[in-house]
Short mmCIF file of C-alpha atoms and ligand atoms in Angstrom, two decimals:
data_model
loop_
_atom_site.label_atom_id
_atom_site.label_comp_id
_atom_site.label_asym_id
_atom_site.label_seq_id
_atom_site.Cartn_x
_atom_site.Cartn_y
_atom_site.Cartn_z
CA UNK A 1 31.43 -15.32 -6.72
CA UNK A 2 29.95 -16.79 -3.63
CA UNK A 3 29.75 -20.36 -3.04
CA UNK A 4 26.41 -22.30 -2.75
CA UNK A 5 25.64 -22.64 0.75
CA UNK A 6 23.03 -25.22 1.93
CA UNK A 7 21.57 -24.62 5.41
CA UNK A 8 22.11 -21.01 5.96
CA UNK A 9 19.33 -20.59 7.67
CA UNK A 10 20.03 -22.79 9.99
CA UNK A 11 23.62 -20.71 11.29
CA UNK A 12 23.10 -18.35 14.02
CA UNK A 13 22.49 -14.61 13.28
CA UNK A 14 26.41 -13.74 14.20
CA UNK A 15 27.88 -16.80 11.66
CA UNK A 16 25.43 -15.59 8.81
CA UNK A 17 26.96 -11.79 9.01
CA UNK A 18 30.41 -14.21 9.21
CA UNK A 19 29.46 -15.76 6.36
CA UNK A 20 28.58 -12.90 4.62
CA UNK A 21 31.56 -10.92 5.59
CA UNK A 22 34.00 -13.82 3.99
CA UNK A 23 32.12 -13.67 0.99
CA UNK A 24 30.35 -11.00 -0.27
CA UNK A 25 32.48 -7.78 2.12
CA UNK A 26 36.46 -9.76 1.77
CA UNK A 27 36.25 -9.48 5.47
CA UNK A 28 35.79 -6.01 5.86
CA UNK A 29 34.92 -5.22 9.12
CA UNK A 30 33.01 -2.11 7.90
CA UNK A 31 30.30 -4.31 6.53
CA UNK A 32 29.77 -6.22 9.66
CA UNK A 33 29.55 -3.01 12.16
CA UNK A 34 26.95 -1.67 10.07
CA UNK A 35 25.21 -4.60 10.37
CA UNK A 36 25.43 -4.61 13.88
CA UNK A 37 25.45 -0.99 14.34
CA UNK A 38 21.51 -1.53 13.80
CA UNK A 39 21.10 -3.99 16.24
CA UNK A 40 18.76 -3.18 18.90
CA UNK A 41 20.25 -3.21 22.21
CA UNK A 42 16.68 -4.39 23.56
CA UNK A 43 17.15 -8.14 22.97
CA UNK A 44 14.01 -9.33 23.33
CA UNK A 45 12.68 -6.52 20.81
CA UNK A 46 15.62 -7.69 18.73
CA UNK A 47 13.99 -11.23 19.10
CA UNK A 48 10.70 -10.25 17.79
CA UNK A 49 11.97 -8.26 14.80
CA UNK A 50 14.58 -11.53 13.62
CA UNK A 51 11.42 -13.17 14.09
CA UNK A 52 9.39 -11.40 11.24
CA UNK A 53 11.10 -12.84 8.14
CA UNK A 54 13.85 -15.33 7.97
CA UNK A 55 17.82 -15.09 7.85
CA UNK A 56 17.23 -11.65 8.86
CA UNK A 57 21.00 -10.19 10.14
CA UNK A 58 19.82 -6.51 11.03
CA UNK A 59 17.18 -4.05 11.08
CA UNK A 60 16.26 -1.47 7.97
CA UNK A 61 15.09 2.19 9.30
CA UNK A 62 12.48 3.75 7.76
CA UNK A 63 11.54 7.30 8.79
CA UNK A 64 8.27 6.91 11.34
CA UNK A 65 7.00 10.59 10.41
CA UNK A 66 3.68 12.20 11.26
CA UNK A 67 1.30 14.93 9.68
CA UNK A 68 -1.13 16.81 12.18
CA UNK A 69 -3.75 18.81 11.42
CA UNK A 70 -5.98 15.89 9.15
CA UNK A 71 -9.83 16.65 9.63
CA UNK A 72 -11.90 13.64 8.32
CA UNK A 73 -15.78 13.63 8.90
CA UNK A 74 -15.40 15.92 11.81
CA UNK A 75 -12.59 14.49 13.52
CA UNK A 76 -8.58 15.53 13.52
CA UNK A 77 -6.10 13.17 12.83
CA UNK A 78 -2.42 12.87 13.16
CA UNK A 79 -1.34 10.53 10.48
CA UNK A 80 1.72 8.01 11.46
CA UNK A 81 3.55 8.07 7.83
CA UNK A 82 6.81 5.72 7.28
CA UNK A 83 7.99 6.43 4.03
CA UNK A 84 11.86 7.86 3.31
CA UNK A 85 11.06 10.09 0.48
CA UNK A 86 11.98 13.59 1.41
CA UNK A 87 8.73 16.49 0.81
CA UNK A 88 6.03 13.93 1.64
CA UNK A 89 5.28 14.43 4.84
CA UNK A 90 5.29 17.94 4.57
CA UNK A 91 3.17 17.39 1.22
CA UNK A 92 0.38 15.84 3.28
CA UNK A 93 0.75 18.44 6.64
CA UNK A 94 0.62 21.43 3.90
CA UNK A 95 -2.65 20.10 2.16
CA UNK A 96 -3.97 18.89 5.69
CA UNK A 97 -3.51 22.44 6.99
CA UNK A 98 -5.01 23.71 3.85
CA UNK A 99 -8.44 21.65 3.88
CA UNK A 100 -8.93 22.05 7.91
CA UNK A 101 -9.86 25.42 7.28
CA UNK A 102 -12.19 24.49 4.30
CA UNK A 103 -14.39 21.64 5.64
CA UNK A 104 -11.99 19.14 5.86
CA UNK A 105 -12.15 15.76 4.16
CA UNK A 106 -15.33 13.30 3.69
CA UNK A 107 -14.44 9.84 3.45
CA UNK A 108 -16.98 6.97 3.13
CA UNK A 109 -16.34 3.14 2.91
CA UNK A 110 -18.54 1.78 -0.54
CA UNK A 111 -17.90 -1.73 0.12
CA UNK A 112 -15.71 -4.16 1.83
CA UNK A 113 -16.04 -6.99 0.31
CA UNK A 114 -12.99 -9.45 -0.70
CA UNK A 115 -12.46 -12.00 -3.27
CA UNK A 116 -10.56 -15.30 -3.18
CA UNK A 117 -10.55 -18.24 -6.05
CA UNK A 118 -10.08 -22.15 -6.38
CA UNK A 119 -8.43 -22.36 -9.99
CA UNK A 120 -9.09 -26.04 -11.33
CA UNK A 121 -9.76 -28.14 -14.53
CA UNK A 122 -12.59 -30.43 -15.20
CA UNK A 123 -12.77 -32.46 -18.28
CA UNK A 124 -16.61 -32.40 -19.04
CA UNK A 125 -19.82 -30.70 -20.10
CA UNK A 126 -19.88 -27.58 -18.04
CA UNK A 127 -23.51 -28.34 -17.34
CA UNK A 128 -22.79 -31.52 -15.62
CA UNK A 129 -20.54 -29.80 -13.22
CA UNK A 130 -22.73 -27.23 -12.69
CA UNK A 131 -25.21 -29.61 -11.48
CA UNK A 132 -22.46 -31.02 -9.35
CA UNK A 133 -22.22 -27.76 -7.94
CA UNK A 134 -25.61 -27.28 -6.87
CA UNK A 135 -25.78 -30.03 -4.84
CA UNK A 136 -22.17 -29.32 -3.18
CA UNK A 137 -22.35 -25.62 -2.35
CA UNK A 138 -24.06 -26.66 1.31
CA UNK A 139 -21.49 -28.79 1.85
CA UNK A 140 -18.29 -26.35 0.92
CA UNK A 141 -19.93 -23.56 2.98
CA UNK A 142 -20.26 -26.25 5.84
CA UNK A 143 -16.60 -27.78 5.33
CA UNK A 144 -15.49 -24.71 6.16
CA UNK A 145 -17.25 -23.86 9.69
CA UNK A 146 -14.51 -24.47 11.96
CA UNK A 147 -12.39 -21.90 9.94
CA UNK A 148 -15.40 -19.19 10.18
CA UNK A 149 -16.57 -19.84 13.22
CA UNK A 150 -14.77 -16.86 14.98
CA UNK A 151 -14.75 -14.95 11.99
CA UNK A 152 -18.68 -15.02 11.93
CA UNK A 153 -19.07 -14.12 15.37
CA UNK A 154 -17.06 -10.66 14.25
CA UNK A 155 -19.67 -9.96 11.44
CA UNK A 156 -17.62 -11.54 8.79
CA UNK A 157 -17.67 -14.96 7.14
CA UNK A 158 -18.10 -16.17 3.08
CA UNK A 159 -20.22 -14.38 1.26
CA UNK A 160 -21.18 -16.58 -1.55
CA UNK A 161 -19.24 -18.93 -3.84
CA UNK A 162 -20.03 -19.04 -7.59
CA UNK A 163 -18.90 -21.56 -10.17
CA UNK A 164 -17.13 -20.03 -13.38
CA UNK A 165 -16.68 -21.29 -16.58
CA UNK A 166 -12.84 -19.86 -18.13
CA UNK A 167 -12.61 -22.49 -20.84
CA UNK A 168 -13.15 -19.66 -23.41
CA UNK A 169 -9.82 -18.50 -22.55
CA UNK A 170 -8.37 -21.55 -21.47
CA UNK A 171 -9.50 -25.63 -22.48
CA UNK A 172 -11.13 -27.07 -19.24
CA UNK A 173 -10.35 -24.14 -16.80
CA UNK A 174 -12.75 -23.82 -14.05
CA UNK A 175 -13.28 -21.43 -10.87
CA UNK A 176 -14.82 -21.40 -7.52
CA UNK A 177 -14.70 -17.51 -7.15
CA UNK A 178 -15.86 -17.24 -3.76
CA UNK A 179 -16.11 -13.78 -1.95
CA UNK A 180 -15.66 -13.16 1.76
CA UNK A 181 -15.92 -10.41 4.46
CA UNK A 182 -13.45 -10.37 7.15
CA UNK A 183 -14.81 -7.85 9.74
CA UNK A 184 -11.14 -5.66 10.92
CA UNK A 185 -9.05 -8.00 9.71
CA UNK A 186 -7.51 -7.88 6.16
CA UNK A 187 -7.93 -11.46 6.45
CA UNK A 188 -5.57 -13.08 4.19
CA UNK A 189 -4.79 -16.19 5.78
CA UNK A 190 -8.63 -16.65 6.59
CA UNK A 191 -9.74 -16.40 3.18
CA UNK A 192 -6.75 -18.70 1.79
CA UNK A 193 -7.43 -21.02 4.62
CA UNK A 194 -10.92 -21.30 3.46
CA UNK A 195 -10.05 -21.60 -0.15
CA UNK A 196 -8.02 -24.37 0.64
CA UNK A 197 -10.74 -25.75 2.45
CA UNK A 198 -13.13 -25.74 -0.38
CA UNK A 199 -10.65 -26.98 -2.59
CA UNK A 200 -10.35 -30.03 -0.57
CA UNK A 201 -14.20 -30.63 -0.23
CA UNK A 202 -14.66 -30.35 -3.63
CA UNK A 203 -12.23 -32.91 -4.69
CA UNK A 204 -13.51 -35.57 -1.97
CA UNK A 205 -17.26 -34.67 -3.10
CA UNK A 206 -16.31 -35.20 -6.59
CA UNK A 207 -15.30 -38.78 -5.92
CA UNK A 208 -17.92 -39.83 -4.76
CA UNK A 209 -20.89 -38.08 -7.41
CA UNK A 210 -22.62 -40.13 -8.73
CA UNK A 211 -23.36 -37.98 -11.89
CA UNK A 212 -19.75 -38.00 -12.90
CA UNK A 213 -18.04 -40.72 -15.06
CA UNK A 214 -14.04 -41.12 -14.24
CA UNK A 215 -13.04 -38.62 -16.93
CA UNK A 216 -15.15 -35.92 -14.81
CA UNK A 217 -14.31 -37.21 -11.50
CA UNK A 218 -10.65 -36.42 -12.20
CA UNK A 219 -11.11 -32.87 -11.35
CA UNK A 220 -7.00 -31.20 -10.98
CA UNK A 221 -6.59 -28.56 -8.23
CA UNK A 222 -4.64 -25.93 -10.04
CA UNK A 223 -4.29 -23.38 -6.98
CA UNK A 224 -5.99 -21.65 -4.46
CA UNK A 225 -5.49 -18.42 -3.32
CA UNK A 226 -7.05 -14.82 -2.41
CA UNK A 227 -7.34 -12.04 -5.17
CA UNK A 228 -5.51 -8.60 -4.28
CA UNK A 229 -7.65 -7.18 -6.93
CA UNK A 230 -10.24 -6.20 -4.87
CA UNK A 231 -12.64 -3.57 -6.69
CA UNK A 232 -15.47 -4.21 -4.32
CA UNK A 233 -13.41 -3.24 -0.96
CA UNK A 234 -14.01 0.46 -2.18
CA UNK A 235 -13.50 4.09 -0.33
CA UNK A 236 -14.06 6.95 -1.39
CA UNK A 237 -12.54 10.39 -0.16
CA UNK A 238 -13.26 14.28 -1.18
CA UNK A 239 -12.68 17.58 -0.24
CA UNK A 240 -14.49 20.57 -1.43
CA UNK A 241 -14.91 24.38 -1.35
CA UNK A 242 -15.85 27.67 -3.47
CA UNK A 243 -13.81 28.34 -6.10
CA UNK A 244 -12.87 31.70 -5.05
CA UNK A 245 -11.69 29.60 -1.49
CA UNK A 246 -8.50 28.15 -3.47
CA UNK A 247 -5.23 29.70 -3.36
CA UNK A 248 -4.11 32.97 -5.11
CA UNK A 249 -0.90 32.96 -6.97
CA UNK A 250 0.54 36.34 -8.19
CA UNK A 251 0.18 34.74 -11.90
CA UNK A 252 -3.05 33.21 -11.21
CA UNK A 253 -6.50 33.85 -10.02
CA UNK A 254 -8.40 31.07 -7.62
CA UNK A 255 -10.38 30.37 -10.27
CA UNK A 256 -7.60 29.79 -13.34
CA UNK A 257 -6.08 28.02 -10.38
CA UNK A 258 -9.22 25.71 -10.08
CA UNK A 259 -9.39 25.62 -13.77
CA UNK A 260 -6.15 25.08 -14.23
CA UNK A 261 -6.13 22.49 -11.21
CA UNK A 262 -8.64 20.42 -13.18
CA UNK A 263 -7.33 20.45 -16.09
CA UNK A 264 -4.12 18.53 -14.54
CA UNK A 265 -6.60 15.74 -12.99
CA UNK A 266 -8.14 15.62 -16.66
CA UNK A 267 -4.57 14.82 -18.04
CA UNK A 268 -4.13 12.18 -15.76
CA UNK A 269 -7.66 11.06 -16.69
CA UNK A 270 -7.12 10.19 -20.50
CA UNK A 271 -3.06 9.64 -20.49
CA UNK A 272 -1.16 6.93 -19.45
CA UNK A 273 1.94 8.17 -18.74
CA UNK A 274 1.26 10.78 -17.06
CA UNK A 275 -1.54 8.59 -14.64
CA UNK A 276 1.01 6.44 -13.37
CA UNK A 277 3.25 9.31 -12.05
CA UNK A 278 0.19 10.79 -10.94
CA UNK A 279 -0.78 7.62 -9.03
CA UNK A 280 1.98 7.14 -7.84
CA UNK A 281 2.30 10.08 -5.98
CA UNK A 282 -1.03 9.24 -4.13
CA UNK A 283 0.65 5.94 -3.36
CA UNK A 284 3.30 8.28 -1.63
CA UNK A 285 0.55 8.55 0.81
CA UNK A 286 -1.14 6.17 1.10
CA UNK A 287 2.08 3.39 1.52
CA UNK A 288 3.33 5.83 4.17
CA UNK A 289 0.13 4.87 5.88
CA UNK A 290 -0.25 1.56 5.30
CA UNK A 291 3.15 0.62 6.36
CA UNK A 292 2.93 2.93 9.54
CA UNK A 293 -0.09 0.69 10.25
CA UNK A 294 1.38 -2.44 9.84
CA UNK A 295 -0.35 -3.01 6.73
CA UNK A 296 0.64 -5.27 3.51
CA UNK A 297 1.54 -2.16 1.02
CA UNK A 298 2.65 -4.74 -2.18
CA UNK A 299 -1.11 -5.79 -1.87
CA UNK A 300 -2.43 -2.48 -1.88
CA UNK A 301 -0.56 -1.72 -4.26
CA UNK A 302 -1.17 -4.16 -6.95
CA UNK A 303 -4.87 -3.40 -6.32
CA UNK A 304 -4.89 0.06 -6.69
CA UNK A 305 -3.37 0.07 -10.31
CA UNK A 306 -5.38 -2.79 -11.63
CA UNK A 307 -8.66 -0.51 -10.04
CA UNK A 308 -6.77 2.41 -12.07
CA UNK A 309 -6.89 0.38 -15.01
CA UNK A 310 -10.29 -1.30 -14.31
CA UNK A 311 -11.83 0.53 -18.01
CA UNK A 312 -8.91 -1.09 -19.78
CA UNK A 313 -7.08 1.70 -20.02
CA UNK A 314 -5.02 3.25 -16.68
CA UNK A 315 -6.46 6.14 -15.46
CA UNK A 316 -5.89 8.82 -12.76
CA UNK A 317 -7.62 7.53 -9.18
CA UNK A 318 -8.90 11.02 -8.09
CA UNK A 319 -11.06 13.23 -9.88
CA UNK A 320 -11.68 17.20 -10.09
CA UNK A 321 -14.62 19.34 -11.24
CA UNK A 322 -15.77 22.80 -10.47
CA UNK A 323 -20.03 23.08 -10.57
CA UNK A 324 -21.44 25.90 -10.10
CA UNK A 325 -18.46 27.38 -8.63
CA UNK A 326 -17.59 24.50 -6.11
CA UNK A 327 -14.59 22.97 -6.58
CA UNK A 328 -14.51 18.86 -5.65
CA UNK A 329 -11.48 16.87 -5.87
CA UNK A 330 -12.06 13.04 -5.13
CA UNK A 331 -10.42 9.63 -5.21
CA UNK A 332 -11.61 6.34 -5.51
CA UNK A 333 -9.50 3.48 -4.39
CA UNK A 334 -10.07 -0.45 -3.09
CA UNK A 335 -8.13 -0.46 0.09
CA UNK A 336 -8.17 -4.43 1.71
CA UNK A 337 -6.80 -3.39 4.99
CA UNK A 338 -6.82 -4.66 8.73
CA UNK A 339 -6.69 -3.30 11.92
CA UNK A 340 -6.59 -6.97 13.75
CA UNK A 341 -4.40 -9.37 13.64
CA UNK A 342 -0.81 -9.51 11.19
CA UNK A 343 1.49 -6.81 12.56
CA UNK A 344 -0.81 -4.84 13.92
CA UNK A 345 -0.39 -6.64 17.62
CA UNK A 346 3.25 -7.23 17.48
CA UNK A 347 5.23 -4.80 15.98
CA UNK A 348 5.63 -2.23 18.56
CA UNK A 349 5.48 1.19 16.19
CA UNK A 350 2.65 -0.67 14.30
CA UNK A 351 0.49 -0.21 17.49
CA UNK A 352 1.71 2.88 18.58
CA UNK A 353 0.51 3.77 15.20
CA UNK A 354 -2.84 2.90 15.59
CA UNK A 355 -3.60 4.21 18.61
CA UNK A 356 -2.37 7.17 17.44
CA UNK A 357 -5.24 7.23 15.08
CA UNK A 358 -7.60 6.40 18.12
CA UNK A 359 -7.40 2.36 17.64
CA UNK A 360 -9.81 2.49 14.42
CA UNK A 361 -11.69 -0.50 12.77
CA UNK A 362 -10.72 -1.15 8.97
CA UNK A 363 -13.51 0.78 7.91
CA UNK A 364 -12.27 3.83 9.11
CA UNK A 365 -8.57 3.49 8.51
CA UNK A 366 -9.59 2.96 4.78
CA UNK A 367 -10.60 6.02 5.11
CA UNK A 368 -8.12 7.88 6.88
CA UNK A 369 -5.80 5.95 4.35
CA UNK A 370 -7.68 7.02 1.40
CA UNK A 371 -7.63 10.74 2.66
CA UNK A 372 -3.42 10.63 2.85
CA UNK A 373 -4.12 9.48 -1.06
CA UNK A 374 -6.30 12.29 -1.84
CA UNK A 375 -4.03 14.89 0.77
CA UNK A 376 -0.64 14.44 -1.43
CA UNK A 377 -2.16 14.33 -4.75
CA UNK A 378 -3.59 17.70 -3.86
CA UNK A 379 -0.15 18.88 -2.91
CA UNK A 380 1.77 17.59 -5.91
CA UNK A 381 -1.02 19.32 -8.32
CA UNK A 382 -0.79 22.44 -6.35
CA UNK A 383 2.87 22.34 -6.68
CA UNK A 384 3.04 21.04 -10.35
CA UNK A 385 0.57 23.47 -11.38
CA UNK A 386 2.20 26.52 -9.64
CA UNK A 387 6.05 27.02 -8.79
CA UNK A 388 6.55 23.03 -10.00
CA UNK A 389 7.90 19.98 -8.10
CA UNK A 390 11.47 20.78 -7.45
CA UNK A 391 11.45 24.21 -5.48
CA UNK A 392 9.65 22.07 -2.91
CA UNK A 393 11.29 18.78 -3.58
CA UNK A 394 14.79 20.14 -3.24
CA UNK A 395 14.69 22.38 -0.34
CA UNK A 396 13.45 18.82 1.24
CA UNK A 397 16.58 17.25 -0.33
CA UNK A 398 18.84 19.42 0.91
CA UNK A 399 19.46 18.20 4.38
CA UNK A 400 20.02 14.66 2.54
CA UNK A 401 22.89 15.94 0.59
CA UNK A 402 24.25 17.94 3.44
CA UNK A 403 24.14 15.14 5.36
CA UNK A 404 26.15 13.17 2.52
CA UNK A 405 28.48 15.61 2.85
CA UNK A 406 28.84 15.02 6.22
CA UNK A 407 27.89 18.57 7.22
CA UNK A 408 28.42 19.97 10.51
CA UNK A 409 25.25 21.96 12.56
CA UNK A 410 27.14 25.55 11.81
CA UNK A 411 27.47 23.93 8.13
CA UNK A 412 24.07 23.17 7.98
CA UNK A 413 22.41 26.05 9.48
CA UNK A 414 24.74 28.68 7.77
CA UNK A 415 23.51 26.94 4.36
CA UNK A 416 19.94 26.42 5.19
CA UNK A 417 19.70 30.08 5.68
CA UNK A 418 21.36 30.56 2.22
CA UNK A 419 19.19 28.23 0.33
CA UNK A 420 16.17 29.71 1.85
CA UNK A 421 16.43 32.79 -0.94
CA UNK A 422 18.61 31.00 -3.19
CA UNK A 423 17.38 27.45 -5.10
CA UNK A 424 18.55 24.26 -4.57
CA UNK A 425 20.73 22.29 -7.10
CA UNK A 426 22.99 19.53 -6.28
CA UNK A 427 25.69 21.62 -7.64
CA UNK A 428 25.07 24.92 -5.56
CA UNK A 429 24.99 23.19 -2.71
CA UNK A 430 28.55 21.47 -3.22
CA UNK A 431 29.75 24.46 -4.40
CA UNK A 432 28.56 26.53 -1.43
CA UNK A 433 29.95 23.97 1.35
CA UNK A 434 33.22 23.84 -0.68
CA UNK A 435 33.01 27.51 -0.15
CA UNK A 436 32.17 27.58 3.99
CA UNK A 437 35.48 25.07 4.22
CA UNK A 438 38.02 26.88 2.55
CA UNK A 439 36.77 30.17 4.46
C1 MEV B 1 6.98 12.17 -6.57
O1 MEV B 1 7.29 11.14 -5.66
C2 MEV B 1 5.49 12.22 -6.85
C3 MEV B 1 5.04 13.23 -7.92
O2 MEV B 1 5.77 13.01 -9.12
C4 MEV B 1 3.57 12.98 -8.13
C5 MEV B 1 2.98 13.74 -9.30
O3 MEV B 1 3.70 14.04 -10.26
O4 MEV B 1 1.75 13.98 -9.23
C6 MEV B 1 5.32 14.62 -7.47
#
């Protein structure tokens, strides 16, 4: 077992890996060149990268991928994706290339709204602090202006800030839940600054009430901090055509297809287990897109599944339905993302990204963002629904098992032409390269 070690942080990047050699790798000097191995040899970029997070002792590559061929409202897209799941990015291309020809996608921002919340308890009658309220709301929008000053002059700002009574879930709990628009930015340390802001104000107001006695005045700060469940920071996304516009399959007809296309969306409608799969494959998407852009994916994340389970029950995020022999597939997703600020200036890809995507506002990568949802959740039904996941999935996979057997080009391409009429399974494709190397 390791020892403690107090002040790590504080060694230099090279004593760390030393460190970490002695004892966690018993010196192997493997360990350590892979470490270093990813090193950039740019050292200032190197710089700015250690600088993102602390002790960091190397970089981690991700795949920065891209799928052409995305028409949203009229306009074509290349999407940056960084994901390292093999099939997605030729999921999205696939579906891309499918709908360009068919209209393309619609995508609309609902509402962009964020939320944020000063969690405290307050020994009294909740009518006495709502009074209390009333006469400090002024002042906690005011006690903020130096933090919204900028924010306002981009369109965004608070919103409104409403007292809320929890004690019927929990004695003497109170909330400021205070909502907030932060123009391109997805404005976390703005609303949190705020937040703690009004927390502040509200404590020095409260001393000095007079309608309190001292049992009221000693109002307790529990925290204050943003909400990633953000169900009014909405997009929507769709794609539509006639029925008899939807793939043929020898076994099935475009419209069994739709029907049968539906009924898959329906399943993921009404049962759990199979929403969350479901889901997550449209997170495939859209995480490859909010990383690529720099964006906080953990927080759209979280978001997404509590919208998915907003009727107390989780539920699929898209939606199908054939009327009068249209056939509309949809999503429906909050997506709190920035195109200012975070990342989005530094990180070198994280830019390149963006202006890939013609530098867009927030508005519009939500919807490019919620589009990459909608994209691979069309191309997992069409596969699940049709020749199912793994033909796809493992011809994908099999350069990452060729690769873990260290297969040379001539192995590779010798075997890719193989598997091409032959299906992939782990096993055939040992068995096969065992085969090429004793010929
Ligand atoms: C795999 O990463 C994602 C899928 O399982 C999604 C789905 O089942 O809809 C293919």
């Amino acid at each position: 077992m390791a020892p403690v070690i107090s002040g790590f942080s504080k060694l230099s990047k090279e004593d760390k890996i030393k460190w970490l050699a002695e004892h966690h790798f018993n010196n192997d000097v493997t360990a350590t060149d892979t470490l270093i191995t990813y090193w950039n040899s740019d050292e200032q970029l190197q710089r700015l990268h250690d600088e993102f997070t602390e002790n960091t002792i190397s970089n981690y590559y991700l795949p920065f991928s891209v799928a052409p061929n995305f028409l949203i409202n009229g306009e074509r897209y290349t999407l940056p994706m960084t994901i390292e799941e093999s099939s997605v990015v030729a999921a999205a291309s696939k579906a891309a290339k499918f709908w360009q020809i068919r209209g393309g996608f619609s995508a609309q921002v609902i509402s962009t709204t964020k939320v944020g919340q000063v969690h405290f308890s307050y020994m009294g009658s909740f009518e006495k602090l709502n009074q209390f309220f009333d006469t400090i709301k002024n002042t906690l929008i005011t006690s903020v202006s130096h933090i919204t000053k900028n924010m306002e002059k981009r369109g965004g700002g608070v919103r409104e800030i409403e007292l809320r009574s929890k004690t019927s879930e929990i004695d003497n709990y109170y909330q400021l839940h205070c909502t907030f628009e932060t123009a391109d930015a997805m404005g976390a340390n703005f609303i949190n600054s705020c937040l703690e802001q009004f927390a502040k104000t509200l404590i020095s107001e409260s001393q000095t009430y007079d309608g309190f006695t001292e049992t009221e005045r000693n109002i307790e700060i529990i925290m204050s901090i943003l909400s990633n469940y953000v169900p009014e920071c909405l997009v929507k996304a769709s794609v539509s055509c006639a029925v008899n516009e939807l793939p043929t399959k020898p076994e099935l007809s475009s419209k069994q297809y739709a029907t049968k296309f539906v009924r898959a969306v329906n399943i993921a409608e009404i049962e759990p287990y199979r929403a969350v799969t479901h889901n997550k494959g449209i997170m495939n998407g859209i995480d490859a897109v909010v990383l690529a852009t720099g964006n906080d994916f953990r927080a759209i994340e979280a978001g997404a599944h509590a919208y998915a389970s907003r009727n107390g029950k989780y539920s699929s995020l898209t939606h199908a339905e054939i009327k009068n022999d249209i056939f509309t597939f949809s999503i429906e997703i909050p997506l709190a993302l920035g195109t200012v600020g975070g990342l989005t200036n530094l990180h070198p890809l994280v830019k390149l990204a963006l202006q890939l995507l013609g530098k867009p506002n927030a508005k519009k990568l939500m919807e490019i963002t919620a589009v990459a949802g909608l994209a691979q959740n069309f191309a997992a039904i069409n596969s699940l629904i049709t020749t199912g996941i793994q033909q796809g999935h493992m011809k994908m996979h099999l350069m990452n098992i060729l690769n873990q057997f260290k297969a040379t080009d001539s192995e590779k391409e010798q075997l890719i032409k193989y598997f091409k009429t032959n299906t992939v399974t782990h096993s055939d494709v040992v068995t096969q390269i065992e085969k090429l190397r004793q010929e």
